[in-house]
Tab-separated table of C-alpha atoms and ligand atoms in Angstrom:
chain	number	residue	atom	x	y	z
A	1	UNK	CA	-52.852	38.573	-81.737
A	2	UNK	CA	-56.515	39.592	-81.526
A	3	UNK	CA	-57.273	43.585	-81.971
A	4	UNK	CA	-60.241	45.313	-81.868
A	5	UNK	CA	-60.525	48.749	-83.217
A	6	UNK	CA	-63.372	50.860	-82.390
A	7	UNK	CA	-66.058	48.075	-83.373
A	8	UNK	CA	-69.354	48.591	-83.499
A	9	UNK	CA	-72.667	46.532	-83.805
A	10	UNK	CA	-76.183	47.705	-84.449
A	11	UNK	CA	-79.798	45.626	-84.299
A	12	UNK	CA	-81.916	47.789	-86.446
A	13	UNK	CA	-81.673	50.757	-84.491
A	14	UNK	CA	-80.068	49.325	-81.288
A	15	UNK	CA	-76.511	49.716	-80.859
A	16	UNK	CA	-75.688	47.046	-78.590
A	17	UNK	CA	-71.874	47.800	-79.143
A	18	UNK	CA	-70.151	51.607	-79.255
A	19	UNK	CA	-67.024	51.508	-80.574
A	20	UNK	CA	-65.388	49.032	-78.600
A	21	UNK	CA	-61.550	48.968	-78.732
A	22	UNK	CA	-60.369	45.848	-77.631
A	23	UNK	CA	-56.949	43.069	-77.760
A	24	UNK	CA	-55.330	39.988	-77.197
A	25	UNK	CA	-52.033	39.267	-76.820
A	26	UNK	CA	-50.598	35.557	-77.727
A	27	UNK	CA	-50.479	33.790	-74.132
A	28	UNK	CA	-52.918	35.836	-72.722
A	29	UNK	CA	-56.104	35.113	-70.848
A	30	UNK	CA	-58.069	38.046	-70.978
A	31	UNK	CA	-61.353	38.462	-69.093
A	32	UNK	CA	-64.369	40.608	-70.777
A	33	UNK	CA	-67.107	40.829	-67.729
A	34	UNK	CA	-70.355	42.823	-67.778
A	35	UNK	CA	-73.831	42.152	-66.674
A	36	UNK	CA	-76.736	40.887	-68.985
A	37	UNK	CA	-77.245	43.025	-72.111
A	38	UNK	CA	-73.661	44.657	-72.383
A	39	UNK	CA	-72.727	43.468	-75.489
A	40	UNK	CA	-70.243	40.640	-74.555
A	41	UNK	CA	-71.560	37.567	-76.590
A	42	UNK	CA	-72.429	40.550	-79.746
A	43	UNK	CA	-69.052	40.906	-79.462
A	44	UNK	CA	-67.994	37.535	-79.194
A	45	UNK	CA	-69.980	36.642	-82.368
A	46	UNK	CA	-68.476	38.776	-84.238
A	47	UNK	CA	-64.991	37.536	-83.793
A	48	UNK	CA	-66.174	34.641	-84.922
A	49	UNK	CA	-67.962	35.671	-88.115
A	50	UNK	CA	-71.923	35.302	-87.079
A	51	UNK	CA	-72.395	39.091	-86.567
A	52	UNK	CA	-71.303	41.703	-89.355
A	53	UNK	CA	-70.493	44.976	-87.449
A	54	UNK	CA	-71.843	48.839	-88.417
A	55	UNK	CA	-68.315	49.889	-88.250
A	56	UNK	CA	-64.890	48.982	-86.992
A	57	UNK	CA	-62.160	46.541	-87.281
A	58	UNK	CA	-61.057	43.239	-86.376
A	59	UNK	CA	-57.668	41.961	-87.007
A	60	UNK	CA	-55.955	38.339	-85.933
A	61	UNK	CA	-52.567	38.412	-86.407
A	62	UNK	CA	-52.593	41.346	-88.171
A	63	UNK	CA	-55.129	40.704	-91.036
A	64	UNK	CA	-58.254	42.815	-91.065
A	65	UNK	CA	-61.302	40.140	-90.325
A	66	UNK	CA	-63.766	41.925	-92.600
A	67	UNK	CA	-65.717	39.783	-94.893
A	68	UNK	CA	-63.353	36.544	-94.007
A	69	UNK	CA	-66.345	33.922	-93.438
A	70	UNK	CA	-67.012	31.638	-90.209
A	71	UNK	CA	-64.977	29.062	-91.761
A	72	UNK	CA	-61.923	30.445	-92.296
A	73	UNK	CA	-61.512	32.740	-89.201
A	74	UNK	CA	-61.924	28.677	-87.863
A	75	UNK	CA	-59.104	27.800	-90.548
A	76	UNK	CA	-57.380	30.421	-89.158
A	77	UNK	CA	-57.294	29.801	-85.485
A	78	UNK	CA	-60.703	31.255	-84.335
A	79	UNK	CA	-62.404	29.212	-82.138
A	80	UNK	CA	-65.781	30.138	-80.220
A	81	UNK	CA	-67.740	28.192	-77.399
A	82	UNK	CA	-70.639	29.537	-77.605
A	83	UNK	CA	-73.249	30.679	-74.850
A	84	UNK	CA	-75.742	27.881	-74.323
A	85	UNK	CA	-72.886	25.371	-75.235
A	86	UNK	CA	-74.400	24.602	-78.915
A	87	UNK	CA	-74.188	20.949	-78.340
A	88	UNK	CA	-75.917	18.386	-80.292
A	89	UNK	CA	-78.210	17.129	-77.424
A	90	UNK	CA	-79.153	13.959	-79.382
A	91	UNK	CA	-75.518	13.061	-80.316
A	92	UNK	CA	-73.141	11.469	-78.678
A	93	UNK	CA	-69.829	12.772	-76.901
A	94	UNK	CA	-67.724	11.328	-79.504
A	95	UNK	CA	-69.982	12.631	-81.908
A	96	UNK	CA	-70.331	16.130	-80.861
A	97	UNK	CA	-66.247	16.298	-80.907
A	98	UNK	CA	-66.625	14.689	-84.316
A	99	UNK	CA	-68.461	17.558	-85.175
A	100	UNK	CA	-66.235	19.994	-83.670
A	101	UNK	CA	-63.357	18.883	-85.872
A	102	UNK	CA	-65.097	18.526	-88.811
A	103	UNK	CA	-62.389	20.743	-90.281
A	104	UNK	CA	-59.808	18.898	-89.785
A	105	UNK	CA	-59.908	16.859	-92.799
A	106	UNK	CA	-57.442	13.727	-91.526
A	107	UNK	CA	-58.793	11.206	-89.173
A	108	UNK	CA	-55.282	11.142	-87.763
A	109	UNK	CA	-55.566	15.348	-86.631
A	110	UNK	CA	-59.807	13.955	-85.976
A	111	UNK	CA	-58.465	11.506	-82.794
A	112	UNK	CA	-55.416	13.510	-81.677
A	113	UNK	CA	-57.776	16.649	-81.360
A	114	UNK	CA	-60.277	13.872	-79.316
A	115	UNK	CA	-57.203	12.785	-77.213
A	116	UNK	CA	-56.461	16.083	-76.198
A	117	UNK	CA	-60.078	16.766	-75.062
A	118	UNK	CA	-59.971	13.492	-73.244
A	119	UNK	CA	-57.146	14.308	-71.579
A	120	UNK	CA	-57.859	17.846	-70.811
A	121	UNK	CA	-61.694	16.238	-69.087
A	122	UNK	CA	-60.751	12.361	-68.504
A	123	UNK	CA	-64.448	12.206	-67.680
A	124	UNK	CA	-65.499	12.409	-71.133
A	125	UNK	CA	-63.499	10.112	-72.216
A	126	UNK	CA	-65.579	7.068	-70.064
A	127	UNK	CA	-68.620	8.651	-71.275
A	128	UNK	CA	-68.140	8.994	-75.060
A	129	UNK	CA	-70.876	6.655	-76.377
A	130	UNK	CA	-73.378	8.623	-73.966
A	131	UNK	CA	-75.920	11.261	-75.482
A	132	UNK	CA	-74.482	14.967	-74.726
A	133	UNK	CA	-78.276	15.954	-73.880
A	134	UNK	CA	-77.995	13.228	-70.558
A	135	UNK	CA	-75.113	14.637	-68.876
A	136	UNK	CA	-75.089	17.419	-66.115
A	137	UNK	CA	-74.275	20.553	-66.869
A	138	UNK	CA	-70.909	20.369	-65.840
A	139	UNK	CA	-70.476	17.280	-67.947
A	140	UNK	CA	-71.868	19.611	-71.010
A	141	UNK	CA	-69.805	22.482	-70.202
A	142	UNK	CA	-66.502	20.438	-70.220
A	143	UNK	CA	-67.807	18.719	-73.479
A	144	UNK	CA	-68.451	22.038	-75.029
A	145	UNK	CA	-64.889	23.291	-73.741
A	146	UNK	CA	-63.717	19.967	-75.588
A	147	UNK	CA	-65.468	20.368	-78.840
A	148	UNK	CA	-64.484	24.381	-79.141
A	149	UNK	CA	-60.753	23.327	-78.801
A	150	UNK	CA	-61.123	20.355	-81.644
A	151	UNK	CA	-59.940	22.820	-84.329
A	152	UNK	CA	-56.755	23.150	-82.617
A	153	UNK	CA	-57.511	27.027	-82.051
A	154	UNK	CA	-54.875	29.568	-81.152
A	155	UNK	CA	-57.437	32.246	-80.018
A	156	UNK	CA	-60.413	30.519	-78.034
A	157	UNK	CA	-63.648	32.367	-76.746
A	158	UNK	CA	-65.282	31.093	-74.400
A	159	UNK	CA	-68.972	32.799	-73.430
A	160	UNK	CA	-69.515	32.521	-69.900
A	161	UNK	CA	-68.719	28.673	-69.446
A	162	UNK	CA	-69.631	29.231	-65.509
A	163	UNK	CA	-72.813	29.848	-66.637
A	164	UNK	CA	-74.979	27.723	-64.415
A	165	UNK	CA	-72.637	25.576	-62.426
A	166	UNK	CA	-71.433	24.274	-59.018
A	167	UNK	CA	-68.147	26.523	-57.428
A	168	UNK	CA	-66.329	23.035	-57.524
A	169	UNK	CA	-67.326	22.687	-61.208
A	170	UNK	CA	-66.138	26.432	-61.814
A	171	UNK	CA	-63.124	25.882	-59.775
A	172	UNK	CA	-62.448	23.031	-62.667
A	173	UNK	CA	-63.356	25.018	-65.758
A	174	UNK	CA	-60.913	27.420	-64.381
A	175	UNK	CA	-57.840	24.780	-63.821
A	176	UNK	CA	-58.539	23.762	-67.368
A	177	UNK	CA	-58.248	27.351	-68.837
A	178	UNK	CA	-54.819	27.683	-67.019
A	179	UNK	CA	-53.712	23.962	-68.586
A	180	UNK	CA	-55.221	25.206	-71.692
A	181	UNK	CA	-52.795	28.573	-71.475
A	182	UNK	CA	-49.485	26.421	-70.627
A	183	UNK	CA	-50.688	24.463	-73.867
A	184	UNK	CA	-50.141	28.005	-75.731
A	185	UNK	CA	-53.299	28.848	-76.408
A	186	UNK	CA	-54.919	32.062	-75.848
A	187	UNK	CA	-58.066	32.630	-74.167
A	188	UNK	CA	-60.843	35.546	-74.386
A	189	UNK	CA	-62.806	34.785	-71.561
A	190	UNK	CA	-66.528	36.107	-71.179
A	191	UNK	CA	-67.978	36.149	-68.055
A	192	UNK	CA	-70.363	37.390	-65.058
A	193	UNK	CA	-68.378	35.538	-62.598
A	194	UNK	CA	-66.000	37.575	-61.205
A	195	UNK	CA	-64.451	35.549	-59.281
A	196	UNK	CA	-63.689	33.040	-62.177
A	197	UNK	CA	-62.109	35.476	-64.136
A	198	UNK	CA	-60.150	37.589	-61.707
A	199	UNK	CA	-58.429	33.771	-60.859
A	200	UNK	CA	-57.439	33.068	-64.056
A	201	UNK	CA	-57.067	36.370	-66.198
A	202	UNK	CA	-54.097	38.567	-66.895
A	203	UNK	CA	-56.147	41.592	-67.848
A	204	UNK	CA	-59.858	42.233	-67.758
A	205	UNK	CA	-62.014	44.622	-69.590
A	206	UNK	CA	-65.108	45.824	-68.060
A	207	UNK	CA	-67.850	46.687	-70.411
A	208	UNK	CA	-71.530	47.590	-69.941
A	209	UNK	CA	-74.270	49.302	-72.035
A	210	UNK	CA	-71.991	48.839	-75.345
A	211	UNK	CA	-68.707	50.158	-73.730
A	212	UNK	CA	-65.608	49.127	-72.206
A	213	UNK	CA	-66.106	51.229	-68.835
A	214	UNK	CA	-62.726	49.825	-67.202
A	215	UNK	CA	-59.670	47.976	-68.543
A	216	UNK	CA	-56.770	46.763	-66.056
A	217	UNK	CA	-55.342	44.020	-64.538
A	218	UNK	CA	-57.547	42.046	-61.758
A	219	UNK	CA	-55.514	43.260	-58.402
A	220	UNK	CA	-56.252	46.912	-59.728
A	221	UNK	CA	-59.476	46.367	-60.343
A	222	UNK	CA	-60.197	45.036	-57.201
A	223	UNK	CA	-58.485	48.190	-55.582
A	224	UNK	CA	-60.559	50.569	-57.066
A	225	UNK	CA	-63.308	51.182	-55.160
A	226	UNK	CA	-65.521	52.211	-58.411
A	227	UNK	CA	-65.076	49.246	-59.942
A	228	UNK	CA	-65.842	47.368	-56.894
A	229	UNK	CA	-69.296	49.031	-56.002
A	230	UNK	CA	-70.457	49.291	-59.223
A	231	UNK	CA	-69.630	45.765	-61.312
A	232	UNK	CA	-68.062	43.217	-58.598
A	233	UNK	CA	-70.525	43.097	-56.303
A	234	UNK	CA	-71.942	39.334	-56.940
B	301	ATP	N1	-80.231	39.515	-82.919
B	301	ATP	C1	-80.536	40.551	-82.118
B	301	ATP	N2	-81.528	41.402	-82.421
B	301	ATP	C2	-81.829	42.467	-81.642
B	301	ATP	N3	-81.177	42.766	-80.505
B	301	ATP	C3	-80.180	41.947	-80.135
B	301	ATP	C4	-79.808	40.796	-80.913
B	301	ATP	N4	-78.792	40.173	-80.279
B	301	ATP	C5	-78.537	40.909	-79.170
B	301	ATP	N5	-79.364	41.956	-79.076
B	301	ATP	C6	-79.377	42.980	-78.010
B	301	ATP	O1	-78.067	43.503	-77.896
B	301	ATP	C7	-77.736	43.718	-76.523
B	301	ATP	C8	-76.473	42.962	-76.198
B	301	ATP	O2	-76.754	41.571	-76.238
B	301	ATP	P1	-75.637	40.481	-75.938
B	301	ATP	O3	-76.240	39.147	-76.113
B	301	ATP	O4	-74.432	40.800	-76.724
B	301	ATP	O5	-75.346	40.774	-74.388
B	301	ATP	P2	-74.459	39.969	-73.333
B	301	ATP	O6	-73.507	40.936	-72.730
B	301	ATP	O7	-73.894	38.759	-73.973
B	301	ATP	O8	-75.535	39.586	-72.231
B	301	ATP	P3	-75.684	38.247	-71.350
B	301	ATP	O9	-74.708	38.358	-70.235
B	301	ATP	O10	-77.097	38.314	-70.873
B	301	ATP	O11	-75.427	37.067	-72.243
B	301	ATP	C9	-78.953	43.277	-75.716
B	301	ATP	O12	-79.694	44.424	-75.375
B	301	ATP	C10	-79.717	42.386	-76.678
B	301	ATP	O13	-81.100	42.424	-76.429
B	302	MG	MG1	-74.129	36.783	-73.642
């Protein structure tokens, strides 16, 4: 579905990405993990239009990303929670879902996308006329979850949703990526939390300084004692 061909990404002289080779298959959840500065939300930004790589390729279902703008990769099944949760703080729920399904066009699609959110985080749902900026930051999370998935995505990204939160909340962010999946969609899932992501991945790519150092799936990775000393240590 998602393929990533040798992609790179340079700040002025900084490459923050090295030809990174990268995919997604349809019904996957695939983990990307790496500590601060590794290039995971560079690379995440690019998928979804806001960063213009040096060099490389990016294809989704086959058709080479290129110059395709934000709003059609969104058009055509791109979807990206962002890091930070990019919530309107001073809107509220309903609003910020309004927002994310701006794209939509129908008010019929408008409140079936809001439906599913609601019934994805049944929470949000009681607290729709409350401003996003009051809730915890489990309630945002879940919100932002909600909003990314309001364009009916195929391919969602999600930048380290854990970021911040409880185990228990974690624990639920997880459950909902695995209702998500039986849903069919597909899930690139950035994270430091190891934990989170060997629980709920099917393959996980390892990546720091600019580079995918490992690639396998989450029982291997935990086997190999590299792996283990080096990056899942937290
Ligand atoms: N707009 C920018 N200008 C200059 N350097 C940047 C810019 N954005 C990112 N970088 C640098 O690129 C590198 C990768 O950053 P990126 O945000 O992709 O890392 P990350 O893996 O998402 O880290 P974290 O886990 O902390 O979110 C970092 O060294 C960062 O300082
Ligand atoms: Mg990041």
């Amino acid at each position: 579905m998602l393929e990533i061909d040798r992609l790179s990404i340079r700040y002025g002289p900084f490459l923050a990405l090295d030809e990174v080779s990268l995919s997604v298959n349809a019904g996957e959840i695939v983990g990307l993990i790496g500590p601060n500065g590794a290039g995971k939300s560079s690379l995440a930004r690019a998928i979804a239009g806001l960063e213009r790589p040096a060099s490389g390729q990016i294809r989704f279902f086959g058709k080479v990303l290129g110059d395709v703008p934000v709003h059609e990769r969104i058009g055509t099944g791109i979807s990206l929670v962002p890091e930070g949760r990019g919530l309107f703080a001073q809107m509220s729920v309903e609003e910020n879902l309004l927002m994310g399904g701006y794209t939509l066009g129908s008010r019929g699609a408008t409140l079936a996308a809001m439906d599913r959110g609601f019934q994805l985080f049944p929470l949000l749902r009681e607290r729709r006329r409350q401003m996003a900026g009051t809730l915890s930051g489990g309630q945002q999370q879940m919100l932002a979850v909600a909003v990314g998935l309001m364009t009916d995505p195929k391919l969602c990204i999600f930048d380290e949703p854990s970021l911040g939160l409880a185990p228990i909340i974690i624990e639920q962010i997880g459950e909902a990526l695995l209702a998500m999946r039986k849903t069919g969609l597909t899930v690139l899932l950035i994270e430091q939390n190891s934990k989170l992501t060997g629980a709920v991945a099917d393959r996980i790519y390892i990546m720091a300084a600019g580079s995918i150092r490992f690639h396998d799936t989450p029982a291997a990775l935990m086997a190999n004692p590299e792996v283990l000393e080096t990056f899942l240590s937290a």
